[in-house]
């Protein structure tokens, strides 16, 4: 795994709100991630046809269901995925890029755009999360080449610097550009497509506006993402995909530090081996 980040890469992330890291995974690692994620997705779908989209719990034939197929927290059900995801090197990269002193895993999710999948609407991630933080970040790993044809990500560069937690236009709940109604000043920011090769990783600020195109090819566009929580965040009252057990214990303002469900991947104070 190519984990070294240069100061230019970190500066670019801070400037734009995202950073593509080419060849994050080498060929052998990519093969392992594909195998682990494919198996975990197949098992999850076979077990419970509704559980593959617990974030939105859509079981109908609606538009959002055809944006992507989403399987959340595969690290909990599959030891093969867990071994890949609970990696201190990944946590350290997320800490370096975001400036957080330590990183917990909030959740993972496989994001598969099937052939003919609808576009992913422009949205900002962190307003939906159970904690609000400028340092929230996600690592989106391409398991296939992500292209203009099959649904690569798009960004509004720099939008993380002016986005707010009260954004109302959420993932799957709005049209492709409805977010602009919340931020008329972003209407002049040119959407930037980011095509990457399989094995690349894109760090995405929890505050940057992003989207993805439709899949106009005959093959799926597979990606696997990990959402990272800075170690010192406070609960804001939103459950999102927090397990009931964790959610029911928390009061607004409490530190979110459940080691079982939200494992600490890396901390400056106590570096994990
Ligand atoms: O993979 C995609 O199409 C976008 C995923 C995304 O933005 C998210 O899960 O927050
Ligand atoms: Fe997102």
PDB file of C-alpha atoms and ligand atoms in Angstrom:
ATOM      1  CA  UNK A   1       0.000   0.000   0.000  1.00  0.00           C
ATOM      2  CA  UNK A   2       1.301   3.378  -1.012  1.00  0.00           C
ATOM      3  CA  UNK A   3       0.765   5.277   2.235  1.00  0.00           C
ATOM      4  CA  UNK A   4       3.287   8.117   2.034  1.00  0.00           C
ATOM      5  CA  UNK A   5       1.643  11.495   1.495  1.00  0.00           C
ATOM      6  CA  UNK A   6       3.693  14.490   0.375  1.00  0.00           C
ATOM      7  CA  UNK A   7       3.168  17.972   1.791  1.00  0.00           C
ATOM      8  CA  UNK A   8       1.923  18.991  -1.711  1.00  0.00           C
ATOM      9  CA  UNK A   9      -0.758  16.296  -1.600  1.00  0.00           C
ATOM     10  CA  UNK A  10      -1.886  17.399   1.859  1.00  0.00           C
ATOM     11  CA  UNK A  11      -1.952  21.039   0.725  1.00  0.00           C
ATOM     12  CA  UNK A  12      -3.997  20.066  -2.339  1.00  0.00           C
ATOM     13  CA  UNK A  13      -6.529  18.232  -0.138  1.00  0.00           C
ATOM     14  CA  UNK A  14      -6.850  21.229   2.167  1.00  0.00           C
ATOM     15  CA  UNK A  15      -7.267  23.552  -0.854  1.00  0.00           C
ATOM     16  CA  UNK A  16      -9.759  21.493  -2.863  1.00  0.00           C
ATOM     17  CA  UNK A  17     -11.436  19.260  -0.265  1.00  0.00           C
ATOM     18  CA  UNK A  18     -10.387  16.020  -1.960  1.00  0.00           C
ATOM     19  CA  UNK A  19      -7.271  14.196  -3.129  1.00  0.00           C
ATOM     20  CA  UNK A  20      -6.871  11.257  -5.495  1.00  0.00           C
ATOM     21  CA  UNK A  21      -3.982   8.951  -4.570  1.00  0.00           C
ATOM     22  CA  UNK A  22      -3.028   6.822  -7.581  1.00  0.00           C
ATOM     23  CA  UNK A  23      -1.862   3.261  -6.936  1.00  0.00           C
ATOM     24  CA  UNK A  24      -2.877   3.320  -3.286  1.00  0.00           C
ATOM     25  CA  UNK A  25      -3.201  -0.447  -3.684  1.00  0.00           C
ATOM     26  CA  UNK A  26      -0.794  -2.499  -5.745  1.00  0.00           C
ATOM     27  CA  UNK A  27      -2.055  -5.290  -8.039  1.00  0.00           C
ATOM     28  CA  UNK A  28      -1.907  -7.972  -5.344  1.00  0.00           C
ATOM     29  CA  UNK A  29      -3.630  -5.795  -2.750  1.00  0.00           C
ATOM     30  CA  UNK A  30      -6.310  -4.766  -5.246  1.00  0.00           C
ATOM     31  CA  UNK A  31      -7.032  -8.432  -5.935  1.00  0.00           C
ATOM     32  CA  UNK A  32      -7.433  -9.070  -2.180  1.00  0.00           C
ATOM     33  CA  UNK A  33      -9.764  -6.094  -1.676  1.00  0.00           C
ATOM     34  CA  UNK A  34     -11.886  -7.076  -4.685  1.00  0.00           C
ATOM     35  CA  UNK A  35     -12.174 -10.641  -3.514  1.00  0.00           C
ATOM     36  CA  UNK A  36     -13.038  -9.712   0.082  1.00  0.00           C
ATOM     37  CA  UNK A  37     -15.581  -7.036  -0.875  1.00  0.00           C
ATOM     38  CA  UNK A  38     -17.235  -9.098  -3.646  1.00  0.00           C
ATOM     39  CA  UNK A  39     -17.708 -12.027  -1.275  1.00  0.00           C
ATOM     40  CA  UNK A  40     -19.016  -9.839   1.544  1.00  0.00           C
ATOM     41  CA  UNK A  41     -21.482  -8.070  -0.776  1.00  0.00           C
ATOM     42  CA  UNK A  42     -22.701 -11.368  -2.229  1.00  0.00           C
ATOM     43  CA  UNK A  43     -23.198 -12.843   1.262  1.00  0.00           C
ATOM     44  CA  UNK A  44     -24.989  -9.717   2.510  1.00  0.00           C
ATOM     45  CA  UNK A  45     -27.410  -9.684  -0.387  1.00  0.00           C
ATOM     46  CA  UNK A  46     -28.063 -13.409  -0.081  1.00  0.00           C
ATOM     47  CA  UNK A  47     -28.758 -13.103   3.658  1.00  0.00           C
ATOM     48  CA  UNK A  48     -31.171 -10.206   3.608  1.00  0.00           C
ATOM     49  CA  UNK A  49     -32.218  -8.456   0.456  1.00  0.00           C
ATOM     50  CA  UNK A  50     -33.179  -5.311   2.439  1.00  0.00           C
ATOM     51  CA  UNK A  51     -30.020  -4.994   4.543  1.00  0.00           C
ATOM     52  CA  UNK A  52     -27.860  -3.836   1.654  1.00  0.00           C
ATOM     53  CA  UNK A  53     -29.174  -0.340   2.081  1.00  0.00           C
ATOM     54  CA  UNK A  54     -29.632   0.212   5.775  1.00  0.00           C
ATOM     55  CA  UNK A  55     -28.784   3.892   5.543  1.00  0.00           C
ATOM     56  CA  UNK A  56     -31.878   4.690   3.507  1.00  0.00           C
ATOM     57  CA  UNK A  57     -33.810   1.475   3.948  1.00  0.00           C
ATOM     58  CA  UNK A  58     -35.275   1.663   0.486  1.00  0.00           C
ATOM     59  CA  UNK A  59     -36.821  -1.587  -0.588  1.00  0.00           C
ATOM     60  CA  UNK A  60     -38.953  -0.338  -3.476  1.00  0.00           C
ATOM     61  CA  UNK A  61     -37.999   0.217  -7.065  1.00  0.00           C
ATOM     62  CA  UNK A  62     -37.339   3.909  -6.449  1.00  0.00           C
ATOM     63  CA  UNK A  63     -34.874   6.200  -8.135  1.00  0.00           C
ATOM     64  CA  UNK A  64     -32.388   6.158  -5.266  1.00  0.00           C
ATOM     65  CA  UNK A  65     -32.249   2.383  -5.171  1.00  0.00           C
ATOM     66  CA  UNK A  66     -30.957   2.595  -8.718  1.00  0.00           C
ATOM     67  CA  UNK A  67     -28.195   5.074  -7.836  1.00  0.00           C
ATOM     68  CA  UNK A  68     -26.019   2.421  -6.249  1.00  0.00           C
ATOM     69  CA  UNK A  69     -26.232  -0.700  -4.215  1.00  0.00           C
ATOM     70  CA  UNK A  70     -24.851  -0.036  -0.783  1.00  0.00           C
ATOM     71  CA  UNK A  71     -23.689  -2.537   1.856  1.00  0.00           C
ATOM     72  CA  UNK A  72     -22.713  -0.977   5.176  1.00  0.00           C
ATOM     73  CA  UNK A  73     -20.231  -2.251   7.788  1.00  0.00           C
ATOM     74  CA  UNK A  74     -18.886  -5.267   5.964  1.00  0.00           C
ATOM     75  CA  UNK A  75     -15.935  -5.196   8.413  1.00  0.00           C
ATOM     76  CA  UNK A  76     -18.325  -6.403  11.114  1.00  0.00           C
ATOM     77  CA  UNK A  77     -19.621  -9.414   9.214  1.00  0.00           C
ATOM     78  CA  UNK A  78     -16.501 -10.467   7.310  1.00  0.00           C
ATOM     79  CA  UNK A  79     -13.096 -11.112   8.882  1.00  0.00           C
ATOM     80  CA  UNK A  80     -11.451 -10.745   5.469  1.00  0.00           C
ATOM     81  CA  UNK A  81     -12.779  -7.177   5.136  1.00  0.00           C
ATOM     82  CA  UNK A  82     -11.983  -6.424   8.788  1.00  0.00           C
ATOM     83  CA  UNK A  83      -8.341  -7.413   8.290  1.00  0.00           C
ATOM     84  CA  UNK A  84      -8.063  -4.951   5.386  1.00  0.00           C
ATOM     85  CA  UNK A  85      -9.981  -2.055   6.939  1.00  0.00           C
ATOM     86  CA  UNK A  86      -8.618  -2.012  10.492  1.00  0.00           C
ATOM     87  CA  UNK A  87      -5.219  -0.907   9.302  1.00  0.00           C
ATOM     88  CA  UNK A  88      -3.282   1.696  11.295  1.00  0.00           C
ATOM     89  CA  UNK A  89      -1.581   2.877   8.090  1.00  0.00           C
ATOM     90  CA  UNK A  90      -4.937   3.888   6.636  1.00  0.00           C
ATOM     91  CA  UNK A  91      -5.856   5.608   9.913  1.00  0.00           C
ATOM     92  CA  UNK A  92      -2.558   7.478   9.915  1.00  0.00           C
ATOM     93  CA  UNK A  93      -3.099   8.715   6.354  1.00  0.00           C
ATOM     94  CA  UNK A  94      -6.596   9.934   7.303  1.00  0.00           C
ATOM     95  CA  UNK A  95      -5.119  11.717  10.343  1.00  0.00           C
ATOM     96  CA  UNK A  96      -2.375  13.372   8.298  1.00  0.00           C
ATOM     97  CA  UNK A  97      -4.673  14.543   5.554  1.00  0.00           C
ATOM     98  CA  UNK A  98      -7.445  15.826   7.826  1.00  0.00           C
ATOM     99  CA  UNK A  99      -5.249  17.173  10.613  1.00  0.00           C
ATOM    100  CA  UNK A 100      -7.041  15.063  13.246  1.00  0.00           C
ATOM    101  CA  UNK A 101      -4.894  13.760  16.126  1.00  0.00           C
ATOM    102  CA  UNK A 102      -6.494  10.335  15.874  1.00  0.00           C
ATOM    103  CA  UNK A 103      -8.982   8.452  13.750  1.00  0.00           C
ATOM    104  CA  UNK A 104     -11.845   6.073  14.440  1.00  0.00           C
ATOM    105  CA  UNK A 105     -13.713   4.109  11.791  1.00  0.00           C
ATOM    106  CA  UNK A 106     -17.308   5.354  11.677  1.00  0.00           C
ATOM    107  CA  UNK A 107     -18.401   2.829   9.066  1.00  0.00           C
ATOM    108  CA  UNK A 108     -17.417   1.217   5.811  1.00  0.00           C
ATOM    109  CA  UNK A 109     -19.614   0.725   2.785  1.00  0.00           C
ATOM    110  CA  UNK A 110     -19.433  -0.912  -0.592  1.00  0.00           C
ATOM    111  CA  UNK A 111     -20.892   1.320  -3.306  1.00  0.00           C
ATOM    112  CA  UNK A 112     -21.714  -0.513  -6.481  1.00  0.00           C
ATOM    113  CA  UNK A 113     -23.153   1.265  -9.470  1.00  0.00           C
ATOM    114  CA  UNK A 114     -24.724  -1.400 -11.632  1.00  0.00           C
ATOM    115  CA  UNK A 115     -25.062  -0.907 -15.407  1.00  0.00           C
ATOM    116  CA  UNK A 116     -27.702   1.805 -16.038  1.00  0.00           C
ATOM    117  CA  UNK A 117     -27.352   3.166 -12.488  1.00  0.00           C
ATOM    118  CA  UNK A 118     -28.609   6.715 -11.974  1.00  0.00           C
ATOM    119  CA  UNK A 119     -26.178   9.521 -11.089  1.00  0.00           C
ATOM    120  CA  UNK A 120     -25.363  10.220  -7.428  1.00  0.00           C
ATOM    121  CA  UNK A 121     -26.721  13.675  -6.590  1.00  0.00           C
ATOM    122  CA  UNK A 122     -24.440  16.440  -5.346  1.00  0.00           C
ATOM    123  CA  UNK A 123     -24.293  16.297  -1.561  1.00  0.00           C
ATOM    124  CA  UNK A 124     -22.040  16.937   1.429  1.00  0.00           C
ATOM    125  CA  UNK A 125     -21.439  13.967   3.756  1.00  0.00           C
ATOM    126  CA  UNK A 126     -20.775  15.305   7.248  1.00  0.00           C
ATOM    127  CA  UNK A 127     -24.064  17.170   7.838  1.00  0.00           C
ATOM    128  CA  UNK A 128     -25.731  13.693   7.901  1.00  0.00           C
ATOM    129  CA  UNK A 129     -23.232  12.133  10.334  1.00  0.00           C
ATOM    130  CA  UNK A 130     -23.657  11.762  14.145  1.00  0.00           C
ATOM    131  CA  UNK A 131     -20.826  14.269  14.723  1.00  0.00           C
ATOM    132  CA  UNK A 132     -19.982  17.512  13.016  1.00  0.00           C
ATOM    133  CA  UNK A 133     -16.342  18.146  12.221  1.00  0.00           C
ATOM    134  CA  UNK A 134     -14.307  19.973   9.595  1.00  0.00           C
ATOM    135  CA  UNK A 135     -11.835  17.100   9.935  1.00  0.00           C
ATOM    136  CA  UNK A 136     -14.281  14.347   8.985  1.00  0.00           C
ATOM    137  CA  UNK A 137     -12.975  12.518   5.937  1.00  0.00           C
ATOM    138  CA  UNK A 138     -13.695   9.465   3.811  1.00  0.00           C
ATOM    139  CA  UNK A 139     -11.445   7.209   1.753  1.00  0.00           C
ATOM    140  CA  UNK A 140     -13.181   5.949  -1.404  1.00  0.00           C
ATOM    141  CA  UNK A 141     -11.233   3.116  -3.016  1.00  0.00           C
ATOM    142  CA  UNK A 142     -11.871   2.358  -6.685  1.00  0.00           C
ATOM    143  CA  UNK A 143     -12.195  -1.392  -7.227  1.00  0.00           C
ATOM    144  CA  UNK A 144     -12.783  -0.782 -10.951  1.00  0.00           C
ATOM    145  CA  UNK A 145     -11.468   2.007 -13.146  1.00  0.00           C
ATOM    146  CA  UNK A 146     -13.858   4.898 -12.458  1.00  0.00           C
ATOM    147  CA  UNK A 147     -14.520   6.761 -15.702  1.00  0.00           C
ATOM    148  CA  UNK A 148     -16.807   9.407 -17.180  1.00  0.00           C
ATOM    149  CA  UNK A 149     -18.768   6.536 -18.700  1.00  0.00           C
ATOM    150  CA  UNK A 150     -19.316   4.365 -15.619  1.00  0.00           C
ATOM    151  CA  UNK A 151     -19.920   6.893 -12.834  1.00  0.00           C
ATOM    152  CA  UNK A 152     -16.682   8.479 -11.611  1.00  0.00           C
ATOM    153  CA  UNK A 153     -16.907  11.027  -8.796  1.00  0.00           C
ATOM    154  CA  UNK A 154     -17.292  14.772  -9.399  1.00  0.00           C
ATOM    155  CA  UNK A 155     -16.354  17.541  -6.942  1.00  0.00           C
ATOM    156  CA  UNK A 156     -17.016  21.233  -6.449  1.00  0.00           C
ATOM    157  CA  UNK A 157     -13.407  22.132  -5.576  1.00  0.00           C
ATOM    158  CA  UNK A 158     -13.053  24.330  -2.505  1.00  0.00           C
ATOM    159  CA  UNK A 159     -16.722  24.020  -1.489  1.00  0.00           C
ATOM    160  CA  UNK A 160     -15.646  22.462   1.842  1.00  0.00           C
ATOM    161  CA  UNK A 161     -14.512  25.918   2.971  1.00  0.00           C
ATOM    162  CA  UNK A 162     -18.026  27.385   2.853  1.00  0.00           C
ATOM    163  CA  UNK A 163     -20.314  24.389   3.429  1.00  0.00           C
ATOM    164  CA  UNK A 164     -22.462  24.285   6.562  1.00  0.00           C
ATOM    165  CA  UNK A 165     -23.877  21.599   8.831  1.00  0.00           C
ATOM    166  CA  UNK A 166     -27.449  22.773   8.191  1.00  0.00           C
ATOM    167  CA  UNK A 167     -27.388  21.633   4.536  1.00  0.00           C
ATOM    168  CA  UNK A 168     -30.815  20.197   3.705  1.00  0.00           C
ATOM    169  CA  UNK A 169     -30.187  18.501   0.376  1.00  0.00           C
ATOM    170  CA  UNK A 170     -28.941  15.024   1.265  1.00  0.00           C
ATOM    171  CA  UNK A 171     -27.603  11.997  -0.573  1.00  0.00           C
ATOM    172  CA  UNK A 172     -30.474  10.220  -2.277  1.00  0.00           C
ATOM    173  CA  UNK A 173     -33.059  12.773  -1.223  1.00  0.00           C
ATOM    174  CA  UNK A 174     -32.685  15.356  -3.961  1.00  0.00           C
ATOM    175  CA  UNK A 175     -32.102  15.914  -7.654  1.00  0.00           C
ATOM    176  CA  UNK A 176     -28.582  15.973  -9.086  1.00  0.00           C
ATOM    177  CA  UNK A 177     -28.077  19.722  -8.574  1.00  0.00           C
ATOM    178  CA  UNK A 178     -30.611  20.597  -5.850  1.00  0.00           C
ATOM    179  CA  UNK A 179     -27.750  21.266  -3.425  1.00  0.00           C
ATOM    180  CA  UNK A 180     -27.131  24.544  -5.252  1.00  0.00           C
ATOM    181  CA  UNK A 181     -30.418  25.861  -3.793  1.00  0.00           C
ATOM    182  CA  UNK A 182     -28.689  25.726  -0.373  1.00  0.00           C
ATOM    183  CA  UNK A 183     -25.535  27.339  -1.794  1.00  0.00           C
ATOM    184  CA  UNK A 184     -26.316  29.708  -4.685  1.00  0.00           C
ATOM    185  CA  UNK A 185     -22.722  30.952  -4.464  1.00  0.00           C
ATOM    186  CA  UNK A 186     -21.484  27.524  -5.645  1.00  0.00           C
ATOM    187  CA  UNK A 187     -23.334  27.785  -8.974  1.00  0.00           C
ATOM    188  CA  UNK A 188     -20.177  29.229 -10.554  1.00  0.00           C
ATOM    189  CA  UNK A 189     -17.842  26.440  -9.358  1.00  0.00           C
ATOM    190  CA  UNK A 190     -17.091  24.142 -12.289  1.00  0.00           C
ATOM    191  CA  UNK A 191     -17.753  20.479 -11.377  1.00  0.00           C
ATOM    192  CA  UNK A 192     -14.482  18.577 -11.587  1.00  0.00           C
ATOM    193  CA  UNK A 193     -14.690  14.920 -12.666  1.00  0.00           C
ATOM    194  CA  UNK A 194     -12.027  12.666 -11.140  1.00  0.00           C
ATOM    195  CA  UNK A 195     -11.341   9.599 -13.240  1.00  0.00           C
ATOM    196  CA  UNK A 196      -9.115   7.082 -11.470  1.00  0.00           C
ATOM    197  CA  UNK A 197      -7.710   3.649 -12.109  1.00  0.00           C
ATOM    198  CA  UNK A 198      -8.721   0.657 -10.015  1.00  0.00           C
ATOM    199  CA  UNK A 199      -6.608   0.616  -6.853  1.00  0.00           C
ATOM    200  CA  UNK A 200      -6.611   4.401  -6.471  1.00  0.00           C
ATOM    201  CA  UNK A 201      -8.063   5.978  -3.342  1.00  0.00           C
ATOM    202  CA  UNK A 202      -9.809   9.340  -3.132  1.00  0.00           C
ATOM    203  CA  UNK A 203      -9.813  11.162   0.202  1.00  0.00           C
ATOM    204  CA  UNK A 204     -13.013  13.190   0.414  1.00  0.00           C
ATOM    205  CA  UNK A 205     -13.559  15.894   3.033  1.00  0.00           C
ATOM    206  CA  UNK A 206     -16.821  15.427   4.922  1.00  0.00           C
ATOM    207  CA  UNK A 207     -17.595  19.032   3.981  1.00  0.00           C
ATOM    208  CA  UNK A 208     -16.921  19.031   0.211  1.00  0.00           C
ATOM    209  CA  UNK A 209     -19.744  18.818  -2.346  1.00  0.00           C
ATOM    210  CA  UNK A 210     -19.472  15.718  -4.512  1.00  0.00           C
ATOM    211  CA  UNK A 211     -21.521  13.584  -6.865  1.00  0.00           C
ATOM    212  CA  UNK A 212     -21.073  10.780  -9.384  1.00  0.00           C
ATOM    213  CA  UNK A 213     -22.258  10.245 -12.933  1.00  0.00           C
ATOM    214  CA  UNK A 214     -24.569   7.477 -14.168  1.00  0.00           C
ATOM    215  CA  UNK A 215     -23.175   4.133 -15.235  1.00  0.00           C
ATOM    216  CA  UNK A 216     -23.568   3.993 -19.008  1.00  0.00           C
ATOM    217  CA  UNK A 217     -21.581   0.787 -19.421  1.00  0.00           C
ATOM    218  CA  UNK A 218     -22.356  -2.902 -19.257  1.00  0.00           C
ATOM    219  CA  UNK A 219     -20.175  -3.531 -16.195  1.00  0.00           C
ATOM    220  CA  UNK A 220     -20.554  -2.519 -12.552  1.00  0.00           C
ATOM    221  CA  UNK A 221     -18.532   0.352 -11.076  1.00  0.00           C
ATOM    222  CA  UNK A 222     -17.364  -1.018  -7.736  1.00  0.00           C
ATOM    223  CA  UNK A 223     -16.015   1.148  -4.945  1.00  0.00           C
ATOM    224  CA  UNK A 224     -15.415   0.609  -1.244  1.00  0.00           C
ATOM    225  CA  UNK A 225     -15.417   3.559   1.146  1.00  0.00           C
ATOM    226  CA  UNK A 226     -14.457   4.096   4.780  1.00  0.00           C
ATOM    227  CA  UNK A 227     -15.764   7.042   6.769  1.00  0.00           C
ATOM    228  CA  UNK A 228     -13.385   8.315   9.403  1.00  0.00           C
ATOM    229  CA  UNK A 229     -14.277  10.083  12.618  1.00  0.00           C
ATOM    230  CA  UNK A 230     -11.694  12.298  14.346  1.00  0.00           C
ATOM    231  CA  UNK A 231     -11.018  10.807  17.801  1.00  0.00           C
ATOM    232  CA  UNK A 232     -12.295  13.824  19.744  1.00  0.00           C
ATOM    233  CA  UNK A 233     -15.747  14.375  18.188  1.00  0.00           C
ATOM    234  CA  UNK A 234     -18.971  14.974  20.139  1.00  0.00           C
ATOM    235  CA  UNK A 235     -22.366  13.419  19.482  1.00  0.00           C
ATOM    236  CA  UNK A 236     -24.817  15.774  17.714  1.00  0.00           C
ATOM    237  CA  UNK A 237     -28.017  13.773  18.213  1.00  0.00           C
ATOM    238  CA  UNK A 238     -28.196  12.188  14.733  1.00  0.00           C
ATOM    239  CA  UNK A 239     -28.141   8.400  14.541  1.00  0.00           C
ATOM    240  CA  UNK A 240     -27.189   7.855  10.891  1.00  0.00           C
ATOM    241  CA  UNK A 241     -25.815   4.281  10.898  1.00  0.00           C
ATOM    242  CA  UNK A 242     -24.731   4.241  14.556  1.00  0.00           C
ATOM    243  CA  UNK A 243     -25.867   0.925  16.067  1.00  0.00           C
ATOM    244  CA  UNK A 244     -28.883   1.304  18.428  1.00  0.00           C
ATOM    245  CA  UNK A 245     -26.707   0.067  21.293  1.00  0.00           C
ATOM    246  CA  UNK A 246     -24.310   3.010  20.844  1.00  0.00           C
ATOM    247  CA  UNK A 247     -26.988   5.579  19.935  1.00  0.00           C
ATOM    248  CA  UNK A 248     -29.143   4.763  22.979  1.00  0.00           C
ATOM    249  CA  UNK A 249     -26.238   5.370  25.365  1.00  0.00           C
ATOM    250  CA  UNK A 250     -25.273   8.773  23.964  1.00  0.00           C
ATOM    251  CA  UNK A 251     -26.454  12.230  25.029  1.00  0.00           C
ATOM    252  CA  UNK A 252     -25.857  15.253  22.813  1.00  0.00           C
ATOM    253  CA  UNK A 253     -22.361  16.575  23.573  1.00  0.00           C
ATOM    254  CA  UNK A 254     -20.960  13.211  24.714  1.00  0.00           C
ATOM    255  CA  UNK A 255     -17.636  12.018  23.313  1.00  0.00           C
ATOM    256  CA  UNK A 256     -18.169   9.218  20.785  1.00  0.00           C
ATOM    257  CA  UNK A 257     -15.528   6.684  21.754  1.00  0.00           C
ATOM    258  CA  UNK A 258     -16.964   3.188  21.537  1.00  0.00           C
ATOM    259  CA  UNK A 259     -13.999   0.920  20.865  1.00  0.00           C
ATOM    260  CA  UNK A 260     -16.114  -2.057  19.853  1.00  0.00           C
ATOM    261  CA  UNK A 261     -18.292  -0.409  17.181  1.00  0.00           C
ATOM    262  CA  UNK A 262     -16.085   2.554  16.266  1.00  0.00           C
ATOM    263  CA  UNK A 263     -12.555   1.171  16.456  1.00  0.00           C
ATOM    264  CA  UNK A 264      -9.614   3.514  16.896  1.00  0.00           C
ATOM    265  CA  UNK A 265      -7.393   2.989  13.845  1.00  0.00           C
ATOM    266  CA  UNK A 266      -4.681   5.436  14.779  1.00  0.00           C
ATOM    267  CA  UNK A 267      -3.836   8.006  17.423  1.00  0.00           C
ATOM    268  CA  UNK A 268      -0.823  10.296  17.664  1.00  0.00           C
ATOM    269  CA  UNK A 269      -0.856   9.773  21.427  1.00  0.00           C
ATOM    270  CA  UNK A 270      -0.925   5.997  21.320  1.00  0.00           C
ATOM    271  CA  UNK A 271       0.236   4.891  17.872  1.00  0.00           C
ATOM    272  CA  UNK A 272      -1.097   1.445  17.105  1.00  0.00           C
ATOM    273  CA  UNK A 273       1.489  -1.040  15.794  1.00  0.00           C
TER     274      UNK A 273
HETATM  275  O1  LIG B   1     -19.831   6.194  -4.968  1.00  0.00           O
HETATM  276  C1  LIG B   1     -20.603   7.117  -5.194  1.00  0.00           C
HETATM  277  O2  LIG B   1     -21.294   7.169  -6.222  1.00  0.00           O
HETATM  278  C2  LIG B   1     -20.741   8.236  -4.205  1.00  0.00           C
HETATM  279  C3  LIG B   1     -20.673   7.788  -2.801  1.00  0.00           C
HETATM  280  C4  LIG B   1     -20.846   8.884  -1.811  1.00  0.00           C
HETATM  281  O3  LIG B   1     -20.775  10.033  -2.114  1.00  0.00           O
HETATM  282  C5  LIG B   1     -21.101   8.561  -0.397  1.00  0.00           C
HETATM  283  O4  LIG B   1     -21.302   7.409  -0.071  1.00  0.00           O
HETATM  284  O5  LIG B   1     -21.137   9.492   0.420  1.00  0.00           O
HETATM  285 FE1  LIG B   2     -20.829  11.240  -0.312  1.00  0.00          FE
END
